[in-house]
Amino acid sequence: MQFYRAHVLICGGTGCVSSKSHELKAEMEKELKALGIDNEVQIVMTGCFGLCEAGPIVIVYPEGTFYSQVKIKDAKRIVTEHLYKGRIVKDLLYYESIQQDKIKAVNEVDFYAKQKRIALANCGVIDPENIDEYIALDGYQALIKVLTQMKPEDVIEEIKLSELRGRGGAGFPTGLKWDIASQYKDDMKYVCCNADEGDPGAFMDRSILEGTPHSVLEAMAIAGYATGAKKGYIYVRAEYPIAVKRLQIAIKQAKEYGLLGEDIFDTNFSFDIEIRLGAGAFVCGEETALIESIEGKRGMPRTKPPFPAEKGIWGKPTLLNNVETFANIPLIILKGGEWFSKIGIEGSKGTKVFALGGKIKNTGLVEVPMGMTLREVIYDIGGGCPNGKEFKAVQTGGPSGGCLTKEHLDTPIGYDNLVKLGSMMGSGGMIIMDEDTCMVDIARYFLDFTCEESCGKCTPCREGTKRLKELLDRFCTGKGTFEDLDRLESLAYYIQDNSLCNLGQSAPNPVISTLTHFRDEYLAHVVDRRCPTGVCKALLQYTITDKCIGCGSCAKVCPQECIEPVGKVINEKTNRRAYVIDHTKCIKCGACIEACPPKVSAIITQ
Amino acid sequence: MKKSIADLAKIRQETLRKIQLRDKEDTNCRIVVGMGTCGISAGARPCLSAIVDEVHKRGLSNIQIVQTGCVGMCRLEPMFDVYVGNEKVTYVNMTPEKSRQVVVEHIVNKRVIQEYTIGEVEK
Ligand SMILES: Cc1cc2nc3c(=O)[nH]c(=O)nc-3n(C[C@H](O)[C@H](O)[C@H](O)COP(=O)(O)O)c2cc1C
């Protein structure tokens, strides 16, 4: 490998790849060659940088210059100006990295300055397809450490000390899980990595696999050593082709170096990893359904107990953890559990990755210490709602979580705090909603998802989610009644209490939390037959305001002939009157709005 | 091929040297080469290549090599600044050969080559 004076890091995460980062790389390489400096400048495809909103992202080191939304035609300018002549191309810089003519490096812009990266430490720094770069940043040192200096009990003790909790949703203490899994003796035991990531809007697991796949492999081998397992499975959805490819490359490289396989570092410890592709069903993220799916059966949950630690894959003891959980392990081993437990707050240690989506300026992936407030994440890092709109709510925990409102913004983020407020951490999805979002419609949106994804094994979930969804449909179309509201509420609690797995148990959460925090919006839909935000089209009312000049343009185009000049008198002499819409006949086609002269604009919807 | 723990340590060291410049906080030394039109036409490019090559050959780590624009003393080009800690030394009228000497003397042996510096030349 050669020495390069400059490194150009191009994001190779799914977001940036779809905005053509591969083509950008090819174009830059061509330009570098043309100038004869291709042996001085290295171009590296890395994992996700997190600020997906601004992709494709290009970062040039040693300066740390942060270019955003780079088009293929910009490749030539970056190469000839920056890399050849050393002049930063200012108009391509990320908007925040140039202020009063001072150019900030990538680690100085607000989006990154407040983050703390442990799970994503290597993401956007190394080439994920090059094992040497992972090794350079202490990769596989944790595995060496456990195999040469630690007994399995020591490893488990260290994880317990870190107080790490599962990042897949339930937040179960990881050290305890490893301890339990290590107790069961059998001829075969497994370690399994849950990379199903079914929560719509969450993509931290994908980014970890795309950006630093070896972290997960190393952690799984460590888990194998600690629990006495020889074989690992990674269950990843086939909809993540880049992640799958990078995993395959990583496994191949690790095997070539003898970091996976027989007799690792001549220590008698053997461990092997296989990939299993899932078809992208939400329920297959549930651990027992996932195990069924790995065994080649239809993905439906089993009853627990027995838990996977006792009877998992092929009925054998299985340790199952989430991708992000694993990604924390190597650093915990290297820096010590105590180091990790110093980050965060009581009950929630370390960092958590959140996927910011919805009505927020900086859509993307952020990793922050636990205990940071929602306000800091949403405003300081996320940049708040775009277009000056007001923040209304944030849904944490995806379709299984709940929404939190303005008054919760100063809550320190942690497992227990979020549950107390009726939401949950989940896998770390954060969907931000602004003043234009209808909370009834949002609840319906999530129910639509869970209803679709219910596996059908148990009745409360299969039938219940459907009925919930129908009730929500009634509210959104103006047919809801007070009885419906009661039914909605009691059914929601019934499903919560009676479903087999957590999919059903948590499916009503969006309904319950919107009912708690935004009951007045439900009431508006029922009592006034009105959607305060105007999202539920069926509830819109067209009204002619005082601005009407009585020209009659609207009446001429109305297909229902339901607009008539029966309003107040506009002109005493001619007795001209303002027009009025008969709401009982209006079909809300919108033709009148278009016909109203733009200067007048007297017709509004509300 | 299967690697031993010692092999891994070697890979780690070698690769780290190459990717270290992605860590902005971790630099010992910066070489800033003038790459204005004046610099380039006076022959700054071959100097830059020579520096890169010499740094590579000597296996030096934590060295940033960056370019900058014209600093207004075009008649002294090619020129570059070497920063070690807070100390800055400006070398002028450089050639590829002299550039290599600077890398060896100034950075490896920690001895400033006085006769090439702007102070001497401008006397
Ligand atoms: C419907 C449903 C979907 C789930 N989806 C995921 C998922 O996509 N990824 C994940 O890691 N855990 C998911 N879980 C949680 C897993 O069942 C399990 O708790 C977790 O993978 C354990 O790993 P951890 O202890 O490291 O968090 C899901 C659970 C349910 C009920």
Short mmCIF file of C-alpha atoms and ligand atoms in Angstrom, two decimals, chain A residues 166-170 172 177 194 196-198 205 282-283 285-287 320-322 325 501-503, ligand 1:
data_model
loop_
_atom_site.label_atom_id
_atom_site.label_comp_id
_atom_site.label_asym_id
_atom_site.label_seq_id
_atom_site.Cartn_x
_atom_site.Cartn_y
_atom_site.Cartn_z
CA GLY A 166 -29.45 -4.36 24.17
CA ARG A 167 -29.87 -1.87 21.35
CA GLY A 168 -32.43 -3.96 19.45
CA GLY A 169 -35.49 -2.76 21.28
CA ALA A 170 -36.09 -4.39 24.61
CA PHE A 172 -32.12 -6.30 28.12
CA LYS A 177 -27.79 -12.28 28.67
CA ASN A 194 -30.07 -9.67 14.52
CA ASP A 196 -33.29 -7.59 10.37
CA GLU A 197 -33.89 -3.94 11.21
CA GLY A 198 -37.56 -3.79 10.42
CA ASP A 205 -27.73 -1.38 11.74
CA PHE A 282 -41.00 -6.92 10.43
CA VAL A 283 -41.93 -9.87 12.61
CA GLY A 285 -36.86 -9.15 13.75
CA GLU A 286 -38.52 -10.70 16.79
CA GLU A 287 -35.96 -13.14 18.09
CA LEU A 320 -28.90 -13.35 20.17
CA ASN A 321 -27.96 -9.69 20.02
CA ASN A 322 -28.58 -6.72 17.84
CA THR A 325 -25.14 -4.00 20.63
CA CYS A 501 -45.25 -11.38 20.94
CA ASN A 502 -44.11 -7.86 21.28
CA LEU A 503 -45.27 -6.91 17.81
C1 LIG C 1 -41.90 -7.19 16.15
C2 LIG C 1 -40.50 -7.11 16.63
C3 LIG C 1 -39.50 -6.72 15.77
C4 LIG C 1 -38.19 -6.65 16.18
N1 LIG C 1 -37.25 -6.26 15.29
C5 LIG C 1 -35.97 -6.23 15.67
C6 LIG C 1 -34.97 -5.85 14.74
O1 LIG C 1 -35.25 -5.52 13.60
N2 LIG C 1 -33.69 -5.84 15.15
C7 LIG C 1 -33.32 -6.18 16.43
O2 LIG C 1 -32.15 -6.18 16.72
N3 LIG C 1 -34.27 -6.52 17.32
C8 LIG C 1 -35.57 -6.57 16.98
N4 LIG C 1 -36.51 -6.96 17.90
C9 LIG C 1 -36.05 -7.31 19.25
C10 LIG C 1 -35.56 -8.75 19.31
O3 LIG C 1 -36.65 -9.60 19.59
C11 LIG C 1 -34.51 -8.94 20.41
O4 LIG C 1 -35.03 -8.43 21.61
C12 LIG C 1 -33.20 -8.25 20.16
O5 LIG C 1 -32.72 -8.53 18.87
C13 LIG C 1 -32.20 -8.73 21.18
O6 LIG C 1 -30.95 -8.11 21.00
P1 LIG C 1 -30.38 -7.06 22.03
O7 LIG C 1 -30.48 -7.65 23.40
O8 LIG C 1 -28.97 -6.87 21.60
O9 LIG C 1 -31.20 -5.83 21.89
C14 LIG C 1 -37.85 -7.02 17.50
C15 LIG C 1 -38.85 -7.41 18.37
C16 LIG C 1 -40.16 -7.46 17.96
C17 LIG C 1 -41.20 -7.90 18.91
#
